[in-house]
Each structure stands twice: as C-alpha cells, then as structure tokens.
C-alpha cells in the first residue's frame, strides 16, 4: 500500500546554503496510517522537530484530488521539509479517501467533500492521540472547504486552535458554514492570491465578513497554486505567524547544518 519513508542523504556544507524548493532540513519523519470512522485506511506522513516536542502541529488538507491535489502538493511538502527545523512545528500530511501519491493510496473513493469529513476527523484524532498540542488546520483550495464545513463542528472544533486557509474557492462551503465558523469563535486566517482563479481578495473580504474573527490577507502577485518559491515562502511565513507568533519572521532563507536534496521535482498542485 505504501512506500517507505524517504531516505534522504544529509550532508553538511562548510558554508550556509540557500534554502531552495527541494531543500530538506532535518526532521523526524515517519509514515503513518489513519483509520476513519467508516473503516477506511488513509496514508500519510508526519514530520516533527528532531529530539524535542513540537510547539504547534499542522493538520494539512490538500487541494482537489480530481485536479491533481494530494499530500505532496508543493506548499505542504515544503512545510514538511522546513517547518520542523525552522519553527519547531510538526506537519501532518495525508491523502484523503481515494487519493494516491508516492506515499501510497488511501482507501475509498473521492466523495466530493462529504465522506472527507471523517478523513479530517481521523487526522485530528490521530494528532490528539499522539499527545500533540496547539493543533491547527491548514486547508488549500478544496482543503479549505473541508476546514470551513467541518472544522468548527464537534468533535473537531474542541480539539483545534483554529485554521489557516490558502486560496479558498467557497464552492462547497457556503454562508451557513461561514456563520457556523463565526459562531465558534475559532481564529481564521484567510490567504487570498491577487490573481486567484476563483475568489480574489476584495470578493473574499466581502464573503468572509460573515466571520467576525476572520483575518483576510491578499497576497500580491500570487495565483491559486502558489507556484514559485517567493509565494510558497510567503505562505509558510503567514502560517507560522498565526500558529507560532513568537517566532521571528521572515523564516531564514539560509541554513547552516545538515541538509538534503529531495530526489524528484515537487508537484505544483
């Protein structure tokens, strides 16, 4: 069902190195399996700081699997490569039902955002069972719909601190979901690319005005898929600012210490 956890080859340069798209920083990485309430096994990976407990944990929800989204969608892959080392943040990535990646295939079939409620719940339950704290949802595109529809409802709402949304299309999530999130009081950071294909910053500010605590930030020059190191790095900095406000930003663009290079190009979506 699954490949082994990637065996990266680390080496240490005598000089600081530039952190690039394929740069892998040290973390404790392990393949995981999640079990849903309807009996499916989902595959994923958990990356945590080396030798210390994480100060926060991200449960990531990927873009639409019918359009190329999966746990390796590039912003999430880069988060797993960098945030454990740079910000003491753990990153849980997984394939929702019926989704495949080099890690393997999750059981079941894509359910348009309905059965995926149980996938989100399984991921949060796994994090709680590991004794992790300061748990945040991070959704991207389709993943934002899952956050908005189910993150503010029990049993998930009482287990998380809030959510960060990247490129929310607001297709499946509607005003009732926004109202429910507003009523929950959970923090909500909304990152909206200037040139998004579905919802641009001004329209997003209007739609999310139903959530009093929502902080909507337009990202100049960015597009829906956050392609380019400049925009991926901006997304990671914005996420860290929310979940670990004590960390000095921007995150370092150079690294001194062991590092590896990912063996294959990162998917864009």
PDB file of N, CA and C in Angstrom, residues 57-117:
ATOM      1  N   UNK A  57       1.274  21.989  15.774  1.00  0.00           N
ATOM      2  CA  UNK A  57       1.105  20.930  14.777  1.00  0.00           C
ATOM      3  C   UNK A  57       0.116  21.383  13.722  1.00  0.00           C
ATOM      4  N   UNK A  58       0.492  21.191  12.461  1.00  0.00           N
ATOM      5  CA  UNK A  58      -0.389  21.492  11.339  1.00  0.00           C
ATOM      6  C   UNK A  58      -1.015  20.202  10.828  1.00  0.00           C
ATOM      7  N   UNK A  59      -2.322  20.168  10.724  1.00  0.00           N
ATOM      8  CA  UNK A  59      -3.037  19.094  10.038  1.00  0.00           C
ATOM      9  C   UNK A  59      -3.446  19.660   8.686  1.00  0.00           C
ATOM     10  N   UNK A  60      -2.797  19.194   7.624  1.00  0.00           N
ATOM     11  CA  UNK A  60      -2.973  19.813   6.315  1.00  0.00           C
ATOM     12  C   UNK A  60      -4.007  19.057   5.478  1.00  0.00           C
ATOM     13  N   UNK A  61      -4.804  19.813   4.744  1.00  0.00           N
ATOM     14  CA  UNK A  61      -5.860  19.277   3.890  1.00  0.00           C
ATOM     15  C   UNK A  61      -5.597  19.769   2.473  1.00  0.00           C
ATOM     16  N   UNK A  62      -5.376  18.825   1.571  1.00  0.00           N
ATOM     17  CA  UNK A  62      -4.800  19.152   0.264  1.00  0.00           C
ATOM     18  C   UNK A  62      -5.840  19.631  -0.750  1.00  0.00           C
ATOM     19  N   UNK A  63      -5.375  20.177  -1.884  1.00  0.00           N
ATOM     20  CA  UNK A  63      -6.284  20.598  -2.956  1.00  0.00           C
ATOM     21  C   UNK A  63      -7.048  19.425  -3.573  1.00  0.00           C
ATOM     22  N   UNK A  64      -7.926  19.755  -4.494  1.00  0.00           N
ATOM     23  CA  UNK A  64      -8.856  18.803  -5.085  1.00  0.00           C
ATOM     24  C   UNK A  64      -8.133  17.632  -5.739  1.00  0.00           C
ATOM     25  N   UNK A  65      -8.364  16.401  -5.271  1.00  0.00           N
ATOM     26  CA  UNK A  65      -7.633  15.259  -5.831  1.00  0.00           C
ATOM     27  C   UNK A  65      -7.998  14.964  -7.284  1.00  0.00           C
ATOM     28  N   UNK A  66      -9.186  15.351  -7.716  1.00  0.00           N
ATOM     29  CA  UNK A  66      -9.560  15.126  -9.114  1.00  0.00           C
ATOM     30  C   UNK A  66      -8.873  16.108 -10.061  1.00  0.00           C
ATOM     31  N   UNK A  67      -8.158  17.085  -9.496  1.00  0.00           N
ATOM     32  CA  UNK A  67      -7.393  18.046 -10.295  1.00  0.00           C
ATOM     33  C   UNK A  67      -5.926  18.070  -9.869  1.00  0.00           C
ATOM     34  N   UNK A  68      -5.426  16.955  -9.391  1.00  0.00           N
ATOM     35  CA  UNK A  68      -4.001  16.834  -9.095  1.00  0.00           C
ATOM     36  C   UNK A  68      -3.584  17.130  -7.679  1.00  0.00           C
ATOM     37  N   UNK A  69      -4.529  17.413  -6.782  1.00  0.00           N
ATOM     38  CA  UNK A  69      -4.159  17.683  -5.397  1.00  0.00           C
ATOM     39  C   UNK A  69      -3.936  16.407  -4.612  1.00  0.00           C
ATOM     40  N   UNK A  70      -2.912  16.422  -3.754  1.00  0.00           N
ATOM     41  CA  UNK A  70      -2.619  15.292  -2.881  1.00  0.00           C
ATOM     42  C   UNK A  70      -1.677  15.756  -1.789  1.00  0.00           C
ATOM     43  N   UNK A  71      -1.258  14.845  -0.913  1.00  0.00           N
ATOM     44  CA  UNK A  71      -0.478  15.243   0.252  1.00  0.00           C
ATOM     45  C   UNK A  71       0.864  15.875  -0.100  1.00  0.00           C
ATOM     46  N   UNK A  72       1.358  15.626  -1.326  1.00  0.00           N
ATOM     47  CA  UNK A  72       2.626  16.202  -1.757  1.00  0.00           C
ATOM     48  C   UNK A  72       2.468  17.524  -2.494  1.00  0.00           C
ATOM     49  N   UNK A  73       1.270  18.087  -2.536  1.00  0.00           N
ATOM     50  CA  UNK A  73       1.117  19.400  -3.153  1.00  0.00           C
ATOM     51  C   UNK A  73       2.147  20.350  -2.541  1.00  0.00           C
ATOM     52  N   UNK A  74       2.791  21.144  -3.398  1.00  0.00           N
ATOM     53  CA  UNK A  74       4.139  21.650  -3.086  1.00  0.00           C
ATOM     54  C   UNK A  74       4.248  22.502  -1.822  1.00  0.00           C
ATOM     55  N   UNK A  75       3.262  23.312  -1.486  1.00  0.00           N
ATOM     56  CA  UNK A  75       3.377  24.117  -0.272  1.00  0.00           C
ATOM     57  C   UNK A  75       3.455  23.212   0.953  1.00  0.00           C
ATOM     58  N   UNK A  76       2.683  22.131   0.954  1.00  0.00           N
ATOM     59  CA  UNK A  76       2.697  21.219   2.093  1.00  0.00           C
ATOM     60  C   UNK A  76       3.999  20.422   2.154  1.00  0.00           C
ATOM     61  N   UNK A  77       4.500  20.030   1.019  1.00  0.00           N
ATOM     62  CA  UNK A  77       5.782  19.319   1.005  1.00  0.00           C
ATOM     63  C   UNK A  77       6.882  20.214   1.560  1.00  0.00           C
ATOM     64  N   UNK A  78       6.888  21.464   1.130  1.00  0.00           N
ATOM     65  CA  UNK A  78       7.895  22.406   1.629  1.00  0.00           C
ATOM     66  C   UNK A  78       7.706  22.676   3.117  1.00  0.00           C
ATOM     67  N   UNK A  79       6.469  22.711   3.560  1.00  0.00           N
ATOM     68  CA  UNK A  79       6.228  22.859   5.001  1.00  0.00           C
ATOM     69  C   UNK A  79       6.868  21.708   5.769  1.00  0.00           C
ATOM     70  N   UNK A  80       6.700  20.478   5.272  1.00  0.00           N
ATOM     71  CA  UNK A  80       7.281  19.323   5.958  1.00  0.00           C
ATOM     72  C   UNK A  80       8.799  19.329   5.884  1.00  0.00           C
ATOM     73  N   UNK A  81       9.347  19.889   4.799  1.00  0.00           N
ATOM     74  CA  UNK A  81      10.801  19.977   4.652  1.00  0.00           C
ATOM     75  C   UNK A  81      11.411  20.991   5.610  1.00  0.00           C
ATOM     76  N   UNK A  82      10.686  22.062   5.929  1.00  0.00           N
ATOM     77  CA  UNK A  82      11.308  23.218   6.592  1.00  0.00           C
ATOM     78  C   UNK A  82      10.811  23.510   8.003  1.00  0.00           C
ATOM     79  N   UNK A  83       9.515  23.427   8.227  1.00  0.00           N
ATOM     80  CA  UNK A  83       8.976  23.976   9.466  1.00  0.00           C
ATOM     81  C   UNK A  83       9.391  23.236  10.731  1.00  0.00           C
ATOM     82  N   UNK A  84       9.597  21.901  10.685  1.00  0.00           N
ATOM     83  CA  UNK A  84      10.088  21.285  11.931  1.00  0.00           C
ATOM     84  C   UNK A  84      11.419  21.876  12.389  1.00  0.00           C
ATOM     85  N   UNK A  85      12.323  22.156  11.441  1.00  0.00           N
ATOM     86  CA  UNK A  85      13.646  22.676  11.797  1.00  0.00           C
ATOM     87  C   UNK A  85      13.634  24.183  12.052  1.00  0.00           C
ATOM     88  N   UNK A  86      12.877  24.915  11.254  1.00  0.00           N
ATOM     89  CA  UNK A  86      12.925  26.375  11.328  1.00  0.00           C
ATOM     90  C   UNK A  86      11.994  26.976  12.369  1.00  0.00           C
ATOM     91  N   UNK A  87      10.913  26.265  12.723  1.00  0.00           N
ATOM     92  CA  UNK A  87       9.915  26.865  13.607  1.00  0.00           C
ATOM     93  C   UNK A  87       9.382  25.910  14.663  1.00  0.00           C
ATOM     94  N   UNK A  88       9.975  24.719  14.793  1.00  0.00           N
ATOM     95  CA  UNK A  88       9.522  23.720  15.765  1.00  0.00           C
ATOM     96  C   UNK A  88       8.031  23.396  15.597  1.00  0.00           C
ATOM     97  N   UNK A  89       7.616  23.319  14.340  1.00  0.00           N
ATOM     98  CA  UNK A  89       6.241  22.995  14.001  1.00  0.00           C
ATOM     99  C   UNK A  89       6.207  21.626  13.332  1.00  0.00           C
ATOM    100  N   UNK A  90       5.336  20.745  13.814  1.00  0.00           N
ATOM    101  CA  UNK A  90       5.143  19.444  13.184  1.00  0.00           C
ATOM    102  C   UNK A  90       4.123  19.566  12.055  1.00  0.00           C
ATOM    103  N   UNK A  91       4.294  18.728  11.034  1.00  0.00           N
ATOM    104  CA  UNK A  91       3.426  18.785   9.860  1.00  0.00           C
ATOM    105  C   UNK A  91       2.880  17.389   9.565  1.00  0.00           C
ATOM    106  N   UNK A  92       1.570  17.268   9.625  1.00  0.00           N
ATOM    107  CA  UNK A  92       0.880  16.020   9.281  1.00  0.00           C
ATOM    108  C   UNK A  92       0.271  16.213   7.893  1.00  0.00           C
ATOM    109  N   UNK A  93       0.710  15.386   6.948  1.00  0.00           N
ATOM    110  CA  UNK A  93       0.165  15.394   5.586  1.00  0.00           C
ATOM    111  C   UNK A  93      -0.453  14.025   5.322  1.00  0.00           C
ATOM    112  N   UNK A  94      -1.578  14.006   4.625  1.00  0.00           N
ATOM    113  CA  UNK A  94      -2.189  12.707   4.318  1.00  0.00           C
ATOM    114  C   UNK A  94      -3.034  12.835   3.063  1.00  0.00           C
ATOM    115  N   UNK A  95      -3.274  11.694   2.425  1.00  0.00           N
ATOM    116  CA  UNK A  95      -4.158  11.632   1.269  1.00  0.00           C
ATOM    117  C   UNK A  95      -5.579  11.357   1.739  1.00  0.00           C
ATOM    118  N   UNK A  96      -6.512  12.214   1.344  1.00  0.00           N
ATOM    119  CA  UNK A  96      -7.904  11.937   1.646  1.00  0.00           C
ATOM    120  C   UNK A  96      -8.366  10.712   0.857  1.00  0.00           C
ATOM    121  N   UNK A  97      -9.525  10.218   1.186  1.00  0.00           N
ATOM    122  CA  UNK A  97     -10.048   8.967   0.610  1.00  0.00           C
ATOM    123  C   UNK A  97      -9.971   8.969  -0.923  1.00  0.00           C
ATOM    124  N   UNK A  98      -9.459   7.843  -1.441  1.00  0.00           N
ATOM    125  CA  UNK A  98      -9.360   7.670  -2.880  1.00  0.00           C
ATOM    126  C   UNK A  98      -8.231   8.422  -3.548  1.00  0.00           C
ATOM    127  N   UNK A  99      -7.346   9.038  -2.768  1.00  0.00           N
ATOM    128  CA  UNK A  99      -6.258   9.847  -3.312  1.00  0.00           C
ATOM    129  C   UNK A  99      -4.947   9.083  -3.225  1.00  0.00           C
ATOM    130  N   UNK A 100      -4.129   9.182  -4.288  1.00  0.00           N
ATOM    131  CA  UNK A 100      -2.839   8.494  -4.358  1.00  0.00           C
ATOM    132  C   UNK A 100      -1.702   9.499  -4.471  1.00  0.00           C
ATOM    133  N   UNK A 101      -0.540   9.088  -3.997  1.00  0.00           N
ATOM    134  CA  UNK A 101       0.700   9.855  -4.126  1.00  0.00           C
ATOM    135  C   UNK A 101       1.848   8.861  -4.031  1.00  0.00           C
ATOM    136  N   UNK A 102       3.107   9.313  -4.157  1.00  0.00           N
ATOM    137  CA  UNK A 102       4.220   8.374  -3.969  1.00  0.00           C
ATOM    138  C   UNK A 102       4.194   7.656  -2.624  1.00  0.00           C
ATOM    139  N   UNK A 103       3.554   8.241  -1.618  1.00  0.00           N
ATOM    140  CA  UNK A 103       3.425   7.594  -0.309  1.00  0.00           C
ATOM    141  C   UNK A 103       2.537   6.361  -0.394  1.00  0.00           C
ATOM    142  N   UNK A 104       1.577   6.375  -1.310  1.00  0.00           N
ATOM    143  CA  UNK A 104       0.640   5.278  -1.435  1.00  0.00           C
ATOM    144  C   UNK A 104      -0.759   5.806  -1.683  1.00  0.00           C
ATOM    145  N   UNK A 105      -1.730   4.911  -1.695  1.00  0.00           N
ATOM    146  CA  UNK A 105      -3.121   5.276  -1.967  1.00  0.00           C
ATOM    147  C   UNK A 105      -3.970   5.094  -0.713  1.00  0.00           C
ATOM    148  N   UNK A 106      -4.766   6.099  -0.414  1.00  0.00           N
ATOM    149  CA  UNK A 106      -5.752   5.949   0.651  1.00  0.00           C
ATOM    150  C   UNK A 106      -6.947   5.167   0.120  1.00  0.00           C
ATOM    151  N   UNK A 107      -7.531   4.366   0.986  1.00  0.00           N
ATOM    152  CA  UNK A 107      -8.682   3.565   0.590  1.00  0.00           C
ATOM    153  C   UNK A 107      -9.901   4.449   0.334  1.00  0.00           C
ATOM    154  N   UNK A 108     -10.887   3.845  -0.319  1.00  0.00           N
ATOM    155  CA  UNK A 108     -12.129   4.546  -0.567  1.00  0.00           C
ATOM    156  C   UNK A 108     -12.120   5.291  -1.880  1.00  0.00           C
ATOM    157  N   UNK A 109     -13.117   6.135  -2.054  1.00  0.00           N
ATOM    158  CA  UNK A 109     -13.281   6.920  -3.267  1.00  0.00           C
ATOM    159  C   UNK A 109     -13.556   8.370  -2.905  1.00  0.00           C
ATOM    160  N   UNK A 110     -13.118   9.272  -3.767  1.00  0.00           N
ATOM    161  CA  UNK A 110     -13.416  10.692  -3.608  1.00  0.00           C
ATOM    162  C   UNK A 110     -14.929  10.870  -3.440  1.00  0.00           C
ATOM    163  N   UNK A 111     -15.319  11.688  -2.435  1.00  0.00           N
ATOM    164  CA  UNK A 111     -16.737  11.812  -2.133  1.00  0.00           C
ATOM    165  C   UNK A 111     -17.212  13.261  -2.197  1.00  0.00           C
ATOM    166  N   UNK A 112     -16.477  14.073  -2.925  1.00  0.00           N
ATOM    167  CA  UNK A 112     -16.933  15.437  -3.154  1.00  0.00           C
ATOM    168  C   UNK A 112     -16.974  16.327  -1.936  1.00  0.00           C
ATOM    169  N   UNK A 113     -16.288  15.916  -0.863  1.00  0.00           N
ATOM    170  CA  UNK A 113     -16.272  16.722   0.355  1.00  0.00           C
ATOM    171  C   UNK A 113     -17.239  16.256   1.418  1.00  0.00           C
ATOM    172  N   UNK A 114     -17.961  15.158   1.184  1.00  0.00           N
ATOM    173  CA  UNK A 114     -18.910  14.635   2.175  1.00  0.00           C
ATOM    174  C   UNK A 114     -18.239  13.626   3.101  1.00  0.00           C
ATOM    175  N   UNK A 115     -17.878  12.462   2.569  1.00  0.00           N
ATOM    176  CA  UNK A 115     -17.185  11.469   3.390  1.00  0.00           C
ATOM    177  C   UNK A 115     -15.859  11.978   3.920  1.00  0.00           C
ATOM    178  N   UNK A 116     -15.274  12.982   3.259  1.00  0.00           N
ATOM    179  CA  UNK A 116     -13.984  13.531   3.703  1.00  0.00           C
ATOM    180  C   UNK A 116     -14.070  14.168   5.092  1.00  0.00           C
ATOM    181  N   UNK A 117     -15.285  14.409   5.554  1.00  0.00           N
ATOM    182  CA  UNK A 117     -15.429  14.869   6.936  1.00  0.00           C
ATOM    183  C   UNK A 117     -14.778  13.879   7.897  1.00  0.00           C
TER     184      UNK A 117
END
